[in-house]
Every structure is written in structure tokens, then in C-alpha cells.
PDB file of C-alpha atoms in Angstrom:
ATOM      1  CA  UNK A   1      13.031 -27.540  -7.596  1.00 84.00           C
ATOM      2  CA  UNK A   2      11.923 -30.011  -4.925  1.00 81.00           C
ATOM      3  CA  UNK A   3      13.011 -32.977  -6.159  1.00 92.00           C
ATOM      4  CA  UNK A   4       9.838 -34.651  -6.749  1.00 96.00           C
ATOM      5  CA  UNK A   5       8.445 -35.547  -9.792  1.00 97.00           C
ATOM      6  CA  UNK A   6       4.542 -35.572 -10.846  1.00 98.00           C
ATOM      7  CA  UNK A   7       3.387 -36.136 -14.614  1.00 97.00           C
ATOM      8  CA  UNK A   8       1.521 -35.853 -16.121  1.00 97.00           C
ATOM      9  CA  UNK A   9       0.900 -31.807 -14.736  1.00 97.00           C
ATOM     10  CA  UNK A  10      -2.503 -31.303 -16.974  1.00 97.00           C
ATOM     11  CA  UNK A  11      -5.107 -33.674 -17.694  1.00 96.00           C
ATOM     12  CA  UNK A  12      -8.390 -33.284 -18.929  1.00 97.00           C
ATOM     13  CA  UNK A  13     -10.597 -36.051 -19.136  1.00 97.00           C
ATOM     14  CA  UNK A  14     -14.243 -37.015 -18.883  1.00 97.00           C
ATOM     15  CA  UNK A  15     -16.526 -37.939 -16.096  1.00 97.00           C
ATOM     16  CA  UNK A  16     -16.680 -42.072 -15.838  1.00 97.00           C
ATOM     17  CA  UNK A  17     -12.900 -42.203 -17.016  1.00 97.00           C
ATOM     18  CA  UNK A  18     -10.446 -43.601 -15.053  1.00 98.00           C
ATOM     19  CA  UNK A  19      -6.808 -41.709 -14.588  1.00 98.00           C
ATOM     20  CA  UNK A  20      -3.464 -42.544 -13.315  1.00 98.00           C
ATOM     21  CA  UNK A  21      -1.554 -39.620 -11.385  1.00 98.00           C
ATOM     22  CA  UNK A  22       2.445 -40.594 -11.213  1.00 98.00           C
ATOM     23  CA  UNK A  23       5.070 -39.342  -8.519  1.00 98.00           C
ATOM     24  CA  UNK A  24       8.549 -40.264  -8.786  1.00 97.00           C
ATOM     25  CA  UNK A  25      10.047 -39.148  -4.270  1.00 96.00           C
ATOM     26  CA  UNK A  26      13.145 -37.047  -3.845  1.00 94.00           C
ATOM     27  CA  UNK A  27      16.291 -39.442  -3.999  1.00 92.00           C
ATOM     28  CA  UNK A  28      16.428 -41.553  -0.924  1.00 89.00           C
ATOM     29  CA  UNK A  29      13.148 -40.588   0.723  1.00 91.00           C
ATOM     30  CA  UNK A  30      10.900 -43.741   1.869  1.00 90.00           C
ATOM     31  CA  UNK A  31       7.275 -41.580   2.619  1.00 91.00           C
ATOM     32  CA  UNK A  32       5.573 -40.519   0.205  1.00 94.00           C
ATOM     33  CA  UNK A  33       2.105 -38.321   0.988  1.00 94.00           C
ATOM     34  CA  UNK A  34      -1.132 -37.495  -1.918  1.00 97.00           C
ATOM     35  CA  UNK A  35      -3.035 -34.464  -1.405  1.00 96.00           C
ATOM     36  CA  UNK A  36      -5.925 -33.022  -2.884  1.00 96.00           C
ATOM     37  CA  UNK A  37      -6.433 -29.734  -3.468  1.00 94.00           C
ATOM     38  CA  UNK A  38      -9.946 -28.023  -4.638  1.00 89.00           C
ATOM     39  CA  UNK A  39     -10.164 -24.551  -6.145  1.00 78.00           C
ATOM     40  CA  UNK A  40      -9.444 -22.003  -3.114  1.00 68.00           C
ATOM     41  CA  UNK A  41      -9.441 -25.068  -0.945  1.00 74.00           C
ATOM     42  CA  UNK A  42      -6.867 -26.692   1.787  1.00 85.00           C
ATOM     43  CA  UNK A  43      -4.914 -29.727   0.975  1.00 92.00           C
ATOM     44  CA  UNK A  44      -6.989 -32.239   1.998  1.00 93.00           C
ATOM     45  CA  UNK A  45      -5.007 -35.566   3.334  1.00 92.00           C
ATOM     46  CA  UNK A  46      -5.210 -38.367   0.996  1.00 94.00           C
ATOM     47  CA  UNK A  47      -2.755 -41.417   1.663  1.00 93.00           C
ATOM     48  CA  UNK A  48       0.697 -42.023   3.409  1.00 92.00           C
ATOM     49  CA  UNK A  49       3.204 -44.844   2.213  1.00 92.00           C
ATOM     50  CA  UNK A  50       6.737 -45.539   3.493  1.00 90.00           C
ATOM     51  CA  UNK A  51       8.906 -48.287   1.744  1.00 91.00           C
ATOM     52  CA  UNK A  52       6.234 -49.943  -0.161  1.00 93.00           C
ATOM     53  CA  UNK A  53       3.363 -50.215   2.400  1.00 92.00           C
ATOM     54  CA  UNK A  54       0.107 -47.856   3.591  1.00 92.00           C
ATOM     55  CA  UNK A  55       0.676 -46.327   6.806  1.00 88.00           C
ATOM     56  CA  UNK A  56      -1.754 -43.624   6.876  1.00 86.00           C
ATOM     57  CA  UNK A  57      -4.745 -43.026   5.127  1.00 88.00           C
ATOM     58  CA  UNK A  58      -7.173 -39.679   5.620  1.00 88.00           C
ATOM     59  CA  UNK A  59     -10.892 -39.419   3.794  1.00 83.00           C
ATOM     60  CA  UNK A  60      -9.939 -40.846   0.226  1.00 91.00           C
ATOM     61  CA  UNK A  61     -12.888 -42.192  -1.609  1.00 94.00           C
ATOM     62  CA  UNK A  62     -13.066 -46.253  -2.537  1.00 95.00           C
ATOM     63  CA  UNK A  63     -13.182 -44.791  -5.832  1.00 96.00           C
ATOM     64  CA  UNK A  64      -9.236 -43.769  -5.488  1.00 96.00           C
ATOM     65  CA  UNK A  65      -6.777 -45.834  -4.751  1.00 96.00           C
ATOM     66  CA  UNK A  66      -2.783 -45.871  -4.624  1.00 97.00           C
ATOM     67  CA  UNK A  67       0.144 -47.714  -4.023  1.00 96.00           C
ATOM     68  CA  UNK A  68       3.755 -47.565  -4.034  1.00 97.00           C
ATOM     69  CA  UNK A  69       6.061 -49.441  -6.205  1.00 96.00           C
ATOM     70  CA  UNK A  70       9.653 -51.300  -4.918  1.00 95.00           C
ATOM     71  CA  UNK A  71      11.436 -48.331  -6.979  1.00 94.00           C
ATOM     72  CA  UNK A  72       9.488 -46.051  -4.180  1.00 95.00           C
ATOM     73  CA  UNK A  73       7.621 -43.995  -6.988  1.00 96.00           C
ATOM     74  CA  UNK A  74       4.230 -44.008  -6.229  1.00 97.00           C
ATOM     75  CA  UNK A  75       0.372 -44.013  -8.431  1.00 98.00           C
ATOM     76  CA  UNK A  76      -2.820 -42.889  -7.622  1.00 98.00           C
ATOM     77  CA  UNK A  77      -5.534 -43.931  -9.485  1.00 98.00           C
ATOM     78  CA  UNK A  78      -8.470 -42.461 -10.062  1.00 97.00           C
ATOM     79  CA  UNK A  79     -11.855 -44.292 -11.633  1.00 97.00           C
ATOM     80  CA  UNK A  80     -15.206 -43.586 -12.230  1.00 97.00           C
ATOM     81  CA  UNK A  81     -14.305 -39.595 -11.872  1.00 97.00           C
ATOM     82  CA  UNK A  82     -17.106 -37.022 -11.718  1.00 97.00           C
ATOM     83  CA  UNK A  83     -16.979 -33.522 -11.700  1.00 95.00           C
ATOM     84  CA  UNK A  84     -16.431 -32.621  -8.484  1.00 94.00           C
ATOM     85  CA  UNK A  85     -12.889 -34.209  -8.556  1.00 96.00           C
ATOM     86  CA  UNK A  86     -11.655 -31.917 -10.409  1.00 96.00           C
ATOM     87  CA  UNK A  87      -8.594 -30.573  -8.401  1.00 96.00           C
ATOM     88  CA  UNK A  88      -4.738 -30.367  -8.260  1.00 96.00           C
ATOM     89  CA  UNK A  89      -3.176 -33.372  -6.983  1.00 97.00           C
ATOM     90  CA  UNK A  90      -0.383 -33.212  -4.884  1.00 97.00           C
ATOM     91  CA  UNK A  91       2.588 -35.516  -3.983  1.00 97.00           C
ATOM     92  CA  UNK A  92       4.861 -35.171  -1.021  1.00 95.00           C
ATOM     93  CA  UNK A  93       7.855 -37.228   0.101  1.00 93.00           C
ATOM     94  CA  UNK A  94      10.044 -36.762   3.249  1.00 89.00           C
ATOM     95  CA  UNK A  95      13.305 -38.122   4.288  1.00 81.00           C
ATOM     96  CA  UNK A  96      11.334 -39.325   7.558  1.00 75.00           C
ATOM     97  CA  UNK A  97       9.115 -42.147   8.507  1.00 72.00           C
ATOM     98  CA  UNK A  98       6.738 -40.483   9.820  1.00 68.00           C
ATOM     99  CA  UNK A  99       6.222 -42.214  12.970  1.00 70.00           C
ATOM    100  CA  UNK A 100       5.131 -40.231  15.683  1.00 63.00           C
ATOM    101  CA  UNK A 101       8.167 -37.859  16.771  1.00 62.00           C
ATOM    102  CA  UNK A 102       9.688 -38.415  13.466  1.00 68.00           C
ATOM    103  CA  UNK A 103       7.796 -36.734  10.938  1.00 73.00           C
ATOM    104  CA  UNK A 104       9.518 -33.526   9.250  1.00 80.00           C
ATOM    105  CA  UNK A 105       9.332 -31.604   6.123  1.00 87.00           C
ATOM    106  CA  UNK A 106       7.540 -32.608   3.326  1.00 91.00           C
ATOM    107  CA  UNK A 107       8.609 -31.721  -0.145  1.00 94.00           C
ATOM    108  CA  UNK A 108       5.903 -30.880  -2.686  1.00 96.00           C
ATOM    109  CA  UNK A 109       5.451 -31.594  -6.175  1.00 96.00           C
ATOM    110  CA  UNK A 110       4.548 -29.092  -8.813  1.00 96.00           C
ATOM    111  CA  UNK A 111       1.184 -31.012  -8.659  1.00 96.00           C
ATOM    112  CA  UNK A 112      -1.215 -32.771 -11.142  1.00 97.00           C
ATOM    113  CA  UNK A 113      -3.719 -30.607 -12.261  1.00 96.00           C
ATOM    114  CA  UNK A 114      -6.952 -32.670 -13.256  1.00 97.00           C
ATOM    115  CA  UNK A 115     -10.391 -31.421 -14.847  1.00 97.00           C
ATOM    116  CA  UNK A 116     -13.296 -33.312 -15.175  1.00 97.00           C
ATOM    117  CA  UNK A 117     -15.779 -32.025 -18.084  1.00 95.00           C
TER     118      UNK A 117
ATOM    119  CA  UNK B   1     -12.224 -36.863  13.951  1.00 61.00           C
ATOM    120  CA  UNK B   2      -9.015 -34.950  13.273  1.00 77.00           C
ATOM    121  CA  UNK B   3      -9.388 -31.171  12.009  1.00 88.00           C
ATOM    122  CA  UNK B   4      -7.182 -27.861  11.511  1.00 94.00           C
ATOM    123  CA  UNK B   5      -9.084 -24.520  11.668  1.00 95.00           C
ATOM    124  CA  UNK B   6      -7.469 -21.501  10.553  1.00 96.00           C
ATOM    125  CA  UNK B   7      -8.505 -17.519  10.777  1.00 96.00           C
ATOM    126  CA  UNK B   8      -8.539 -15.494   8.810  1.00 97.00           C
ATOM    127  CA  UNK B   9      -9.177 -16.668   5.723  1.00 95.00           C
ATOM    128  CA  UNK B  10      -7.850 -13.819   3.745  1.00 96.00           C
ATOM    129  CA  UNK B  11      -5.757 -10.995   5.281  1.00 97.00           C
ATOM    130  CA  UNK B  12      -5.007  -7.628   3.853  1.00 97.00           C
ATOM    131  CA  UNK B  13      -2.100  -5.406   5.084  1.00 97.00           C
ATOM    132  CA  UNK B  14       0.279  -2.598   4.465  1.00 97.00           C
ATOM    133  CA  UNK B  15       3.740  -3.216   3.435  1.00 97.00           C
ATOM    134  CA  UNK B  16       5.420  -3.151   6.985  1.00 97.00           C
ATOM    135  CA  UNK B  17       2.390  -3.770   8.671  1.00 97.00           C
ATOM    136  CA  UNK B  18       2.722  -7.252  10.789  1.00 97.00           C
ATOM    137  CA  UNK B  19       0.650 -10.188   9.690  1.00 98.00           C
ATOM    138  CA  UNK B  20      -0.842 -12.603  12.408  1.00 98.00           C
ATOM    139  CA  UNK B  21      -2.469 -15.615  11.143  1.00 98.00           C
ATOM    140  CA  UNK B  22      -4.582 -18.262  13.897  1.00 98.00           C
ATOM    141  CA  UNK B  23      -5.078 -21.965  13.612  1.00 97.00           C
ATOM    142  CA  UNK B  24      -6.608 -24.410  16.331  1.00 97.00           C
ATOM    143  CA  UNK B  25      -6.483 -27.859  16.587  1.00 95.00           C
ATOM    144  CA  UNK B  26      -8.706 -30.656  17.973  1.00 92.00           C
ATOM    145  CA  UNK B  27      -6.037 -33.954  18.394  1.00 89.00           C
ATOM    146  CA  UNK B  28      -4.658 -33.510  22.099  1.00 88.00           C
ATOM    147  CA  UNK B  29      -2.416 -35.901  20.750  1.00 86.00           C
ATOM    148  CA  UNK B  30      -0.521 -33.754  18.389  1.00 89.00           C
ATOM    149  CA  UNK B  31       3.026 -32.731  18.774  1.00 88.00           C
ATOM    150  CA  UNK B  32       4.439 -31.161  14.596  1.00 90.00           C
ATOM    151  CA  UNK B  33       2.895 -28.155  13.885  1.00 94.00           C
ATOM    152  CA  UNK B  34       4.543 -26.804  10.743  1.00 95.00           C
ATOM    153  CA  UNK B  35       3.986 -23.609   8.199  1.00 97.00           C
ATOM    154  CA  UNK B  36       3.719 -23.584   5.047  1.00 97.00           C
ATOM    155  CA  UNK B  37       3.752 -21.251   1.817  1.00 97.00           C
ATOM    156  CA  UNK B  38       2.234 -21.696  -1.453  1.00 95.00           C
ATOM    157  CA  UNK B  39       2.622 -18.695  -3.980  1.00 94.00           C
ATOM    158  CA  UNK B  40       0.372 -18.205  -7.008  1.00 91.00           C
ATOM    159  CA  UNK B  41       0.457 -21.447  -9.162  1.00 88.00           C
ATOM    160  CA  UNK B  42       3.158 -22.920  -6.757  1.00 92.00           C
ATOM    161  CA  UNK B  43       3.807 -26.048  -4.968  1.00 95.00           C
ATOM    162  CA  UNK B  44       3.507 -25.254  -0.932  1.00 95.00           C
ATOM    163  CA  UNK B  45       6.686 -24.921   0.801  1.00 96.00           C
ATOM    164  CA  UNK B  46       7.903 -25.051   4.218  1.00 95.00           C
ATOM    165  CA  UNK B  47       8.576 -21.690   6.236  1.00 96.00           C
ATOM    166  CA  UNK B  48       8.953 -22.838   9.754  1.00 96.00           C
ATOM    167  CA  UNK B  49       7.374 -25.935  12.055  1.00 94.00           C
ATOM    168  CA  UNK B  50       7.617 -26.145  15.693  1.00 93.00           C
ATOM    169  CA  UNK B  51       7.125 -29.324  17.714  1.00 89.00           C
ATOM    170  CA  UNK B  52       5.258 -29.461  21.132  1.00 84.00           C
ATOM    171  CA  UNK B  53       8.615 -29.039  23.319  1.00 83.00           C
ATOM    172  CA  UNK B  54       8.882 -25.638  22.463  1.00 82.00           C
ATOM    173  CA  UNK B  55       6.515 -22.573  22.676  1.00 90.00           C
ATOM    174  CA  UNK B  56       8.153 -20.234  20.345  1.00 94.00           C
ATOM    175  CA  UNK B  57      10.502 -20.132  17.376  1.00 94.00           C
ATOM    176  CA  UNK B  58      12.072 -17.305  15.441  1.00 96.00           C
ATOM    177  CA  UNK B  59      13.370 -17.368  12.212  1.00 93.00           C
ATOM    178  CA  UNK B  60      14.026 -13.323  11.152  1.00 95.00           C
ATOM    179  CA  UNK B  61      10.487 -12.097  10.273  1.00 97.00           C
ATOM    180  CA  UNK B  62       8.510 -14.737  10.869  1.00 98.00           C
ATOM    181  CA  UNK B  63       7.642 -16.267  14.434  1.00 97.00           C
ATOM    182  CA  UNK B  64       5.258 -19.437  15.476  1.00 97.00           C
ATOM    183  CA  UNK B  65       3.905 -19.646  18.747  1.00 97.00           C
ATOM    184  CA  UNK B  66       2.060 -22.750  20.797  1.00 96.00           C
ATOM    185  CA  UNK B  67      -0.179 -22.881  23.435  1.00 95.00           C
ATOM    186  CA  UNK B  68      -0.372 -26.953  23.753  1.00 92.00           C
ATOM    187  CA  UNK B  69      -3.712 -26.124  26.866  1.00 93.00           C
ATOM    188  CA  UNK B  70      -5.576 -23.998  24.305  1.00 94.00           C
ATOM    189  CA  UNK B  71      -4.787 -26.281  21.250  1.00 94.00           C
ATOM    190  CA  UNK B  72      -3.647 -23.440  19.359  1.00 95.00           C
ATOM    191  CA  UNK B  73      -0.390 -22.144  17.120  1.00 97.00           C
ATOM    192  CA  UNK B  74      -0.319 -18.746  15.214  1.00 98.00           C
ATOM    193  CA  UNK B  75       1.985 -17.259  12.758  1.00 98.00           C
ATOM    194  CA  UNK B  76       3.417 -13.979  13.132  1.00 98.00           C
ATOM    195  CA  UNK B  77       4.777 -11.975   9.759  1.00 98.00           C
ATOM    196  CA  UNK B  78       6.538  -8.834  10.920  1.00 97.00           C
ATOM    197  CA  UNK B  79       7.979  -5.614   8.501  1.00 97.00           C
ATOM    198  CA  UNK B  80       5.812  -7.849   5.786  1.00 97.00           C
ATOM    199  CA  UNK B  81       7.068  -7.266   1.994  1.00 97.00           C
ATOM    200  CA  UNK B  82       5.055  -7.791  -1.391  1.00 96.00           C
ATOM    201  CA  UNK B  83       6.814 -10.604  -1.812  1.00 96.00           C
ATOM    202  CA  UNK B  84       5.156 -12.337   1.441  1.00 97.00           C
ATOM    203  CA  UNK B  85       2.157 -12.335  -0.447  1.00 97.00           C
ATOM    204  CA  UNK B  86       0.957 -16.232  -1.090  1.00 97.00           C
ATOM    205  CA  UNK B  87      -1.581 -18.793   0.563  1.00 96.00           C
ATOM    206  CA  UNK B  88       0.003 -19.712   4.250  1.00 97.00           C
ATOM    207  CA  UNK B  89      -1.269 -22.817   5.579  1.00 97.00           C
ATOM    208  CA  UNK B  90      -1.040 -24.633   9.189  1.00 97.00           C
ATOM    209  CA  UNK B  91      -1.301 -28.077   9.614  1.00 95.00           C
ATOM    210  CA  UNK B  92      -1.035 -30.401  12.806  1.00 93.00           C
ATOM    211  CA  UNK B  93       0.364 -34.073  12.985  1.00 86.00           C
ATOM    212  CA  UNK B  94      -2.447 -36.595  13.869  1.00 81.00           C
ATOM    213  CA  UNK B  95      -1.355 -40.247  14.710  1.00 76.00           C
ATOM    214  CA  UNK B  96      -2.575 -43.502  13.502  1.00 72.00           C
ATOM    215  CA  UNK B  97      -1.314 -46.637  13.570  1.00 72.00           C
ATOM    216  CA  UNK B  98       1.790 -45.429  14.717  1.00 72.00           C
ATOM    217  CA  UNK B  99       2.371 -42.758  11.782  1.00 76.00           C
ATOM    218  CA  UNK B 100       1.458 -39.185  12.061  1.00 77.00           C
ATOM    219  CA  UNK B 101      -0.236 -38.019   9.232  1.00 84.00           C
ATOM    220  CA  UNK B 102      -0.542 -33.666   8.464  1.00 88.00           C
ATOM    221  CA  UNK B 103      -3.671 -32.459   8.699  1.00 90.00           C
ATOM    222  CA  UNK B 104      -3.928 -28.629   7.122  1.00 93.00           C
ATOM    223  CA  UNK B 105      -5.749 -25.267   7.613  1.00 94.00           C
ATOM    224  CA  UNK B 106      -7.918 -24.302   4.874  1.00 93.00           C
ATOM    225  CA  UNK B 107      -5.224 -21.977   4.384  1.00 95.00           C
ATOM    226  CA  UNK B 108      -4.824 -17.832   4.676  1.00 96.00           C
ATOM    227  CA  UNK B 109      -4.119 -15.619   1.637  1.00 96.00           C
ATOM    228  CA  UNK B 110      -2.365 -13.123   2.334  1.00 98.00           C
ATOM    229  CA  UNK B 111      -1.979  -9.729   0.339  1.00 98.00           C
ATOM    230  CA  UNK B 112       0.593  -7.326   1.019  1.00 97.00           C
ATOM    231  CA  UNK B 113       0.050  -3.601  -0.723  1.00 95.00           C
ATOM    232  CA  UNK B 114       3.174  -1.892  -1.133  1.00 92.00           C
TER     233      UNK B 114
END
């Protein structure tokens, strides 16, 4: 168990709908990191928060969105979903900043696992 | 922009056999290059990470290496066991706006046959 907590872990909804994935960090860790992973893909870089505010942000579509709350868990939302984002979403937190020559392991999530029909 | 590649893409080998697993990277500017694990239907895991200061780290079977000039880091399995079989990703750190953000490999599975 890494500590951090993702619900809902299936979801099945339709294309147009809008969705809200929820991670709840490891106790006492600031960053939080979303991931997307694709069937037999990579995790492809979504979003970086620390204490509340966006710090780093890779290719997420306008169509996503996230934030984190003063509690530190974080949401990502999803609207307008088509098929194609289908995928397992992950969460990641870390005890670091993540400021150059301070970033360090990330803990994982069990993931959100969403389908599109 | 920022990108990870990673060879092989799957890798068969013997039990015992070493496993050696490639990934380049294009930011000049990175300096966290970590490993990690992801088993069937699992969340991905750290094995090992090794930051630009160093060249090589050990940790019993498994090694990383780093060639900074070549912008390259490999894995190296040795006396590999069934249980080493998963997805192994790489991923490098990439700055902006101060924070380094991970940018993976497409990932490696790896199958070990007893």
C-alpha cells in the first residue's frame, strides 16, 4: 500500500460526459502528479501541484483540468470525453517539491480506470 | 520538446539470463533519472533512480548506468527470476518554471521463462 488514495478505481461512462477522478496524497506530502496511461502505453505526464498551486503541466488537453484543494487532495476533471480517453489514470504524490535538485520518489496510486463507450 | 525513448520494447529471457534495458533522453538539462516497475494490474513502483552526479549505482541485481555526453541511462537485471517479470519504465526530470516534471519511457515488458 502506497499511501495514496484514488476512487473511484472503475468508471464507465459515455462519450460527451463529464467525470471527476479523486486522489487523496500520502500523509504529509505537498506534490501531487496525474498520469495517463493508454492500453500498452507509457505514463504520459499530465499535471504537477505542490501546496495548492500548478507548477508543472505536460500535454493535458483544455478539455481536462485539475486542481488541488487546501486539504492537499487533489481532482481531475474530465468533460466532453470521447473514446480515445479511455485509459487508467494515475496519481502520484512525493514528499518533495519538486524543484529542480529536489524531486524524488513518487508514490503511485492503484489508479482510476476509465472507459469511454 | 521533452521526450524519453526506451529499447526494447519487450524483452524475453531465460531465468538467470541478464536483462539490459536502454533509454535516451533529449533535455541536456536533466539531472533524476529513476526506474520504475509496474507488475500486471499494478501501480508502478520505484526500483532504483540515479541523479547526474553519479555514473553508476548498485542495488543487488539490478544496476543503472549514465552517460550524461550521450544522453543515455540503461538498466541492468542480472541472475533475473520469474518474479522480475513486469513493465520497467525510465523516465528523466525535465524543468519548467523551476519544477522538474518526469517524463517516462514507453516502458519495457519484460518476461522471464523459468
Amino acid at each position: 500500500d502506497s499511501g495514496v488514495t484514488q476512487t473511484p478505481k472503475h468508471l464507465i461512462t459515455a462519450t460527451g460526459q463529464r467525470v471527476t477522478l479523486r486522489c487523496s496524497p500520502r500523509s504529509g506530502d505537498l506534490s501531487v502528479y496525474w498520469y495517463q496511461q493508454s492500453l500498452d502505453q507509457g505514463l504520459q505526464f499530465l499535471i504537477q501541484y505542490y501546496n495548492g498551486e500548478e507548477r508543472a503541466k505536460g500535454n493535458i488537453l483544455e478539455r481536462f483540468s485539475a486542481q488541488q484543494f487546501p486539504d492537499l487532495h487533489s481532482e481531475l476533471n474530465l468533460s466532453s470525453l470521447e473514446l480515445g480517453d479511455s485509459a487508467l489514470y494515475f496519481c502520484a504524490s512525493s514528499a518533495r517539491d519538486g524543484k529542480t535538485l529536489n524531486t524524488g520518489e513518487l508514490f503511485f496510486g492503484e489508479g482510476s480506470r476509465l472507459t469511454v463507450l | 520538446g521533452e521526450n524519453v525513448e526506451q529499447h526494447p520494447s519487450t524483452l524475453s529471457v531465460q531465468e538467470g539470463d541478464s536483462a539490459v534495458i536502454k533509454c535516451t533522453y533529449s533535455d541536456s538539462a536533466s539531472n533524476y533519472f529513476p526506474w520504475y516497475k509496474q507488475e500486471l494490474g499494478k501501480r508502478p513502483q520505484l526500483i532504483i533512480d540515479i541523479r547526474s552526479n553519479v555514473g553508476e549505482k548498485k542495488d543487488q541485481r539490478i544496476a543503472v548506468t549514465l552517460n550524461k555526453t550521450a544522453k543515455h541511462f540503461s538498466l541492468h537485471i542480472t541472475e533475473t527470476q520469474p518474479e522480475d517479470s513486469a513493465v520497467y519504465f525510465c523516465a528523466a526530470s525535465s524543468e519548467s518554471g523551476g519544477y522538474n516534471k518526469l517524463i517516462f519511457g514507453a516502458g519495457t515488458r519484460l518476461a522471464v521463462h523459468p
